[in-house]
Amino acid sequence: MSKLRIFCVANQKGGVGKTTTTVNLAAGLAQVGQRVLAVDLDPQGNATMGSGIDKRALAATVYDVLLESASIADARQRSPKGGYDVLGANRELAGAEVELVTQERRERRLKKALQAVRDEYDFVLIDCPPSLSLLTLNGLVSAHGVIVPMQCEYFALEGLSDLVNTIKQVHANLNPDLQLIGLLRVMFDPRITLQQQVSEQLKSHFGEKVFDTVIPRNVRLAEAPSYGQPGVVFDPASRGAQAFVEFAQEMVKRVG
Ligand code: ADP
Ligand code: MG
């Protein structure tokens, strides 16, 4: 029997490639035979839409799961092209933060809900919002590890220390299983000297924690969401898609 691995895709900055990483890793893992659930924890619902599911038409979402008015089995949908399941989100999720504040064990709601489907998947990938909020905390409490997509830009390293500290605190206080799995260089353009330099800095600071796979900047990855498909499915021959399939293989090798 295979063992369920739960990962958060997190970075408190917006627009750094979290959602692109989540949906393409989900599709890439599905292509190599893994059973995958993608959890959209961002009220923007981009992972939901990018998986080909209309966020406005959902009868139940991760919001209902966090508030315990639906189970994951009730709320999940199949990505029509992606080959994986999605626990979707929409704007309603923005209210969850406030509504959960008065409730007990509020940071453990997602973890508890995932227990019920643990035998049905090999991987759960949680697309976190761009904040270190109660929603992200639910993700971190549920997970075995964190995948951090990042652009190799000047301030990238600075932003990382907050996230690394948060991971350490959650590890110490709430979830002893939690580890930093790795840093994924995304939207990479090797022609830009600064990106090369930051990439080298990352490797010297974080060593093995930097994934070998590098995701290039590739317009097909950016176009795919408007077709409701992960780039891996939308244009399998594109450089971006190939990099994500390679990343899925690297993940299976590292943790599978
Ligand atoms: P986040 O979820 O961290 O906010 P997204 O995954 O939504 O970030 O990415 C931000 C934007 O950059 C989106 O428009 C996305 O399509 C685009 N993008 C992400 N990765 C790439 C890439 N490797 N090449 C080109 N565009 C990308
Ligand atoms: Mg996103």
Short mmCIF file of C-alpha atoms and ligand atoms in Angstrom, two decimals:
data_model
loop_
_atom_site.label_atom_id
_atom_site.label_comp_id
_atom_site.label_asym_id
_atom_site.label_seq_id
_atom_site.Cartn_x
_atom_site.Cartn_y
_atom_site.Cartn_z
CA MET A 1 0.00 0.00 0.00
CA SER A 2 1.35 3.39 -0.87
CA LYS A 3 1.78 6.08 1.71
CA LEU A 4 -0.05 9.38 1.50
CA ARG A 5 2.18 12.43 1.26
CA ILE A 6 0.68 15.86 1.92
CA PHE A 7 2.48 18.99 0.72
CA CYS A 8 1.78 22.68 0.95
CA VAL A 9 2.83 24.89 -1.92
CA ALA A 10 3.54 28.08 -0.03
CA ASN A 11 5.20 31.46 -0.29
CA GLN A 12 3.72 34.51 1.39
CA LYS A 13 4.35 36.56 -1.74
CA GLY A 14 1.72 36.69 -4.47
CA GLY A 15 2.41 36.00 -8.12
CA VAL A 16 5.44 33.79 -7.49
CA GLY A 17 4.08 30.66 -9.14
CA LYS A 18 2.33 28.76 -6.30
CA THR A 19 -0.82 27.99 -8.23
CA THR A 20 1.04 27.15 -11.43
CA THR A 21 3.22 24.77 -9.42
CA THR A 22 0.24 23.16 -7.67
CA VAL A 23 -1.82 22.40 -10.79
CA ASN A 24 1.11 21.33 -12.93
CA LEU A 25 2.66 19.15 -10.25
CA ALA A 26 -0.79 17.61 -9.68
CA ALA A 27 -1.17 16.87 -13.39
CA GLY A 28 2.44 15.68 -13.68
CA LEU A 29 2.03 13.29 -10.74
CA ALA A 30 -1.25 12.05 -12.22
CA GLN A 31 0.56 11.31 -15.47
CA VAL A 32 3.06 9.11 -13.67
CA GLY A 33 0.25 7.12 -12.09
CA GLN A 34 -0.20 8.86 -8.75
CA ARG A 35 -3.61 9.50 -7.22
CA VAL A 36 -3.71 13.21 -6.43
CA LEU A 37 -5.99 15.64 -4.60
CA ALA A 38 -5.33 19.36 -5.08
CA VAL A 39 -6.71 21.57 -2.32
CA ASP A 40 -7.32 25.20 -3.21
CA LEU A 41 -6.81 27.23 -0.02
CA ASP A 42 -6.81 30.60 -1.77
CA PRO A 43 -10.08 32.60 -1.97
CA GLN A 44 -8.99 33.71 -5.44
CA GLY A 45 -9.81 30.17 -6.60
CA ASN A 46 -7.14 30.17 -9.29
CA ALA A 47 -6.16 26.53 -8.77
CA THR A 48 -9.85 25.61 -9.08
CA MET A 49 -10.33 27.53 -12.35
CA GLY A 50 -6.93 26.45 -13.66
CA SER A 51 -8.02 22.84 -13.17
CA GLY A 52 -11.06 23.44 -15.37
CA ILE A 53 -13.64 23.79 -12.59
CA ASP A 54 -15.95 26.82 -12.44
CA LYS A 55 -15.46 28.26 -8.95
CA ARG A 56 -18.81 30.10 -9.13
CA ALA A 57 -20.76 26.90 -9.77
CA LEU A 58 -19.54 24.87 -6.79
CA ALA A 59 -22.16 23.49 -4.42
CA ALA A 60 -19.55 22.96 -1.72
CA THR A 61 -15.95 24.11 -1.34
CA VAL A 62 -13.03 23.94 1.06
CA TYR A 63 -14.87 26.65 3.02
CA ASP A 64 -17.63 24.19 3.89
CA VAL A 65 -15.01 21.60 4.79
CA LEU A 66 -13.22 24.01 7.17
CA LEU A 67 -16.53 24.93 8.80
CA GLU A 68 -17.46 21.22 8.98
CA SER A 69 -20.64 21.54 6.97
CA ALA A 70 -19.34 19.24 4.20
CA SER A 71 -16.81 16.44 3.91
CA ILE A 72 -14.05 16.34 1.29
CA ALA A 73 -15.89 13.45 -0.36
CA ASP A 74 -18.95 15.70 -0.73
CA ALA A 75 -17.09 18.75 -1.98
CA ARG A 76 -14.39 17.43 -4.29
CA GLN A 77 -14.61 17.56 -8.08
CA ARG A 78 -12.64 15.86 -10.81
CA SER A 79 -10.44 18.08 -12.97
CA PRO A 80 -11.87 17.24 -16.42
CA LYS A 81 -8.48 17.20 -18.15
CA GLY A 82 -6.02 17.11 -15.28
CA GLY A 83 -6.50 13.55 -14.08
CA TYR A 84 -6.70 14.57 -10.42
CA ASP A 85 -9.34 15.63 -7.89
CA VAL A 86 -9.81 19.19 -6.66
CA LEU A 87 -11.21 20.54 -3.42
CA GLY A 88 -12.21 23.91 -4.81
CA ALA A 89 -12.37 27.42 -3.41
CA ASN A 90 -14.00 30.73 -4.22
CA ARG A 91 -14.46 34.14 -2.60
CA GLU A 92 -16.55 32.67 0.18
CA LEU A 93 -13.32 31.30 1.66
CA ALA A 94 -12.20 34.83 2.55
CA GLY A 95 -14.83 34.79 5.31
CA ALA A 96 -13.55 31.58 6.84
CA GLU A 97 -10.73 33.33 8.64
CA VAL A 98 -13.15 35.43 10.70
CA GLU A 99 -15.68 32.68 11.21
CA LEU A 100 -13.10 30.22 12.45
CA VAL A 101 -11.60 32.57 15.03
CA THR A 102 -14.19 31.70 17.67
CA GLN A 103 -14.11 27.98 16.94
CA GLU A 104 -12.17 25.23 18.62
CA ARG A 105 -9.20 23.53 17.00
CA ARG A 106 -9.52 26.00 14.18
CA GLU A 107 -6.03 25.37 12.84
CA ARG A 108 -6.66 21.60 12.58
CA ARG A 109 -9.83 21.54 10.50
CA LEU A 110 -8.22 20.62 7.19
CA LYS A 111 -6.01 17.98 8.80
CA LYS A 112 -9.02 16.33 10.35
CA ALA A 113 -10.99 16.38 7.09
CA LEU A 114 -8.10 14.86 5.15
CA GLN A 115 -8.02 11.85 7.51
CA ALA A 116 -11.27 10.65 5.98
CA VAL A 117 -9.83 10.38 2.45
CA ARG A 118 -6.31 9.30 3.34
CA ASP A 119 -6.54 5.90 1.63
CA GLU A 120 -7.80 7.36 -1.62
CA TYR A 121 -4.71 9.36 -2.61
CA ASP A 122 -0.95 9.12 -2.92
CA PHE A 123 -0.44 12.89 -2.86
CA VAL A 124 -2.35 15.87 -1.54
CA LEU A 125 -1.11 19.25 -2.79
CA ILE A 126 -2.35 22.34 -0.97
CA ASP A 127 -2.24 25.65 -2.85
CA CYS A 128 -1.80 28.27 -0.11
CA PRO A 129 -2.86 31.93 -0.24
CA PRO A 130 -0.19 34.65 -0.32
CA SER A 131 -0.14 35.19 3.45
CA LEU A 132 0.83 33.46 6.65
CA SER A 133 -2.83 33.38 7.74
CA LEU A 134 -5.09 30.89 9.50
CA LEU A 135 -5.80 29.35 6.10
CA THR A 136 -2.09 28.79 5.45
CA LEU A 137 -1.77 27.51 9.02
CA ASN A 138 -4.44 24.88 8.28
CA GLY A 139 -2.33 23.82 5.33
CA LEU A 140 0.92 23.69 7.33
CA VAL A 141 -0.69 21.75 10.19
CA SER A 142 -1.96 19.15 7.70
CA ALA A 143 1.22 18.68 5.74
CA HIS A 144 4.37 16.57 5.81
CA GLY A 145 6.25 19.18 3.91
CA VAL A 146 6.39 22.50 2.16
CA ILE A 147 7.35 23.18 -1.44
CA VAL A 148 8.37 26.80 -1.95
CA PRO A 149 8.25 28.14 -5.50
CA MET A 150 10.35 31.23 -5.96
CA GLN A 151 11.65 33.58 -8.58
CA CYS A 152 15.37 34.22 -8.48
CA GLU A 153 15.08 37.92 -7.80
CA TYR A 154 16.92 40.26 -5.50
CA PHE A 155 14.45 40.25 -2.58
CA ALA A 156 13.57 36.57 -2.86
CA LEU A 157 15.98 35.47 -0.13
CA GLU A 158 14.79 38.14 2.28
CA GLY A 159 11.17 36.99 2.01
CA LEU A 160 12.19 33.40 2.60
CA SER A 161 13.30 33.90 6.18
CA ASP A 162 9.74 34.66 7.38
CA LEU A 163 8.44 31.52 5.75
CA VAL A 164 11.31 29.40 7.09
CA ASN A 165 10.66 30.77 10.60
CA THR A 166 6.95 30.02 10.30
CA ILE A 167 7.74 26.46 9.22
CA LYS A 168 10.07 26.09 12.25
CA GLN A 169 7.39 27.38 14.62
CA VAL A 170 4.68 25.14 13.23
CA HIS A 171 7.11 22.23 13.41
CA ALA A 172 7.89 23.02 17.07
CA ASN A 173 4.36 23.74 18.26
CA LEU A 174 1.71 22.20 16.06
CA ASN A 175 3.06 19.66 13.59
CA PRO A 176 6.29 17.77 14.28
CA ASP A 177 6.05 16.09 10.85
CA LEU A 178 6.44 19.35 8.96
CA GLN A 179 9.61 19.82 6.89
CA LEU A 180 10.83 22.15 4.23
CA ILE A 181 10.92 19.77 1.27
CA GLY A 182 12.50 22.13 -1.15
CA LEU A 183 12.80 25.39 -3.01
CA LEU A 184 11.67 25.34 -6.62
CA ARG A 185 13.15 27.91 -8.97
CA VAL A 186 10.36 29.07 -11.26
CA MET A 187 9.94 31.55 -14.13
CA PHE A 188 13.66 31.17 -14.57
CA ASP A 189 15.44 32.99 -17.37
CA PRO A 190 19.09 31.88 -17.61
CA ARG A 191 19.96 34.89 -19.79
CA ILE A 192 19.49 37.18 -16.81
CA THR A 193 22.72 37.36 -14.85
CA LEU A 194 20.98 38.38 -11.62
CA GLN A 195 18.82 35.26 -11.76
CA GLN A 196 21.94 33.11 -12.18
CA GLN A 197 23.52 34.83 -9.19
CA VAL A 198 20.49 34.46 -6.94
CA SER A 199 20.18 30.83 -8.01
CA GLU A 200 23.81 30.24 -6.93
CA GLN A 201 23.15 32.02 -3.61
CA LEU A 202 20.14 29.82 -3.03
CA LYS A 203 22.20 26.70 -3.60
CA SER A 204 24.95 27.85 -1.26
CA HIS A 205 22.43 28.75 1.51
CA PHE A 206 20.04 25.85 1.13
CA GLY A 207 22.11 23.13 -0.56
CA GLU A 208 20.11 19.94 -1.05
CA LYS A 209 16.90 21.80 -0.31
CA VAL A 210 17.00 23.37 -3.76
CA PHE A 211 15.28 21.10 -6.26
CA ASP A 212 17.40 20.08 -9.25
CA THR A 213 14.56 20.83 -11.64
CA VAL A 214 14.28 24.44 -12.77
CA ILE A 215 11.00 25.72 -14.25
CA PRO A 216 11.70 28.12 -17.13
CA ARG A 217 9.66 31.19 -17.92
CA ASN A 218 7.35 29.84 -20.60
CA VAL A 219 4.29 31.56 -22.01
CA ARG A 220 2.40 28.30 -22.52
CA LEU A 221 2.25 27.85 -18.74
CA ALA A 222 0.68 31.30 -18.44
CA GLU A 223 -1.82 30.67 -21.25
CA ALA A 224 -3.03 27.30 -20.01
CA PRO A 225 -5.27 28.53 -17.12
CA SER A 226 -7.54 30.43 -19.49
CA TYR A 227 -8.27 27.08 -21.15
CA GLY A 228 -8.99 25.50 -17.76
CA GLN A 229 -6.03 23.16 -18.08
CA PRO A 230 -2.66 22.68 -16.41
CA GLY A 231 0.16 23.54 -18.83
CA VAL A 232 1.32 19.93 -18.62
CA VAL A 233 -1.93 18.89 -20.33
CA PHE A 234 -2.52 21.97 -22.48
CA ASP A 235 0.80 21.79 -24.34
CA PRO A 236 2.81 18.73 -23.28
CA ALA A 237 5.61 19.53 -25.73
CA SER A 238 6.28 23.00 -24.29
CA ARG A 239 9.42 23.56 -22.25
CA GLY A 240 7.37 24.55 -19.23
CA ALA A 241 5.28 21.41 -19.35
CA GLN A 242 8.34 19.20 -19.74
CA ALA A 243 9.97 20.86 -16.75
CA PHE A 244 6.94 20.18 -14.57
CA VAL A 245 6.83 16.52 -15.61
CA GLU A 246 10.52 16.32 -14.70
CA PHE A 247 9.70 17.99 -11.36
CA ALA A 248 6.95 15.44 -10.69
CA GLN A 249 9.50 12.67 -11.27
CA GLU A 250 11.99 14.39 -8.97
CA MET A 251 9.30 14.63 -6.25
CA VAL A 252 8.43 10.94 -6.56
CA LYS A 253 12.12 10.10 -6.29
CA ARG A 254 12.62 12.37 -3.29
CA VAL A 255 9.57 11.53 -1.25
CA GLY A 256 7.48 8.91 -3.06
P1 ADP B 1 0.75 32.64 -7.24
O1 ADP B 1 -0.19 31.49 -7.13
O2 ADP B 1 1.97 32.50 -6.38
O3 ADP B 1 0.07 33.95 -7.04
P2 ADP B 1 0.73 32.06 -10.09
O4 ADP B 1 1.05 30.62 -10.22
O5 ADP B 1 -0.70 32.45 -10.23
O6 ADP B 1 1.33 32.64 -8.75
O7 ADP B 1 1.62 32.82 -11.16
C1 ADP B 1 1.56 34.24 -11.33
C2 ADP B 1 1.49 34.56 -12.82
O8 ADP B 1 2.68 34.14 -13.46
C3 ADP B 1 0.34 33.88 -13.52
O9 ADP B 1 -0.16 34.74 -14.50
C4 ADP B 1 0.99 32.66 -14.17
O10 ADP B 1 0.31 32.22 -15.33
C5 ADP B 1 2.37 33.20 -14.50
N1 ADP B 1 3.40 32.15 -14.47
C6 ADP B 1 3.66 31.29 -13.47
N2 ADP B 1 4.70 30.49 -13.75
C7 ADP B 1 5.13 30.85 -14.98
C8 ADP B 1 6.20 30.40 -15.85
N3 ADP B 1 7.03 29.42 -15.48
N4 ADP B 1 6.34 31.03 -17.04
C9 ADP B 1 5.52 32.03 -17.41
N5 ADP B 1 4.51 32.49 -16.65
C10 ADP B 1 4.31 31.92 -15.45
MG MG B 2 -2.18 31.48 -6.48
#
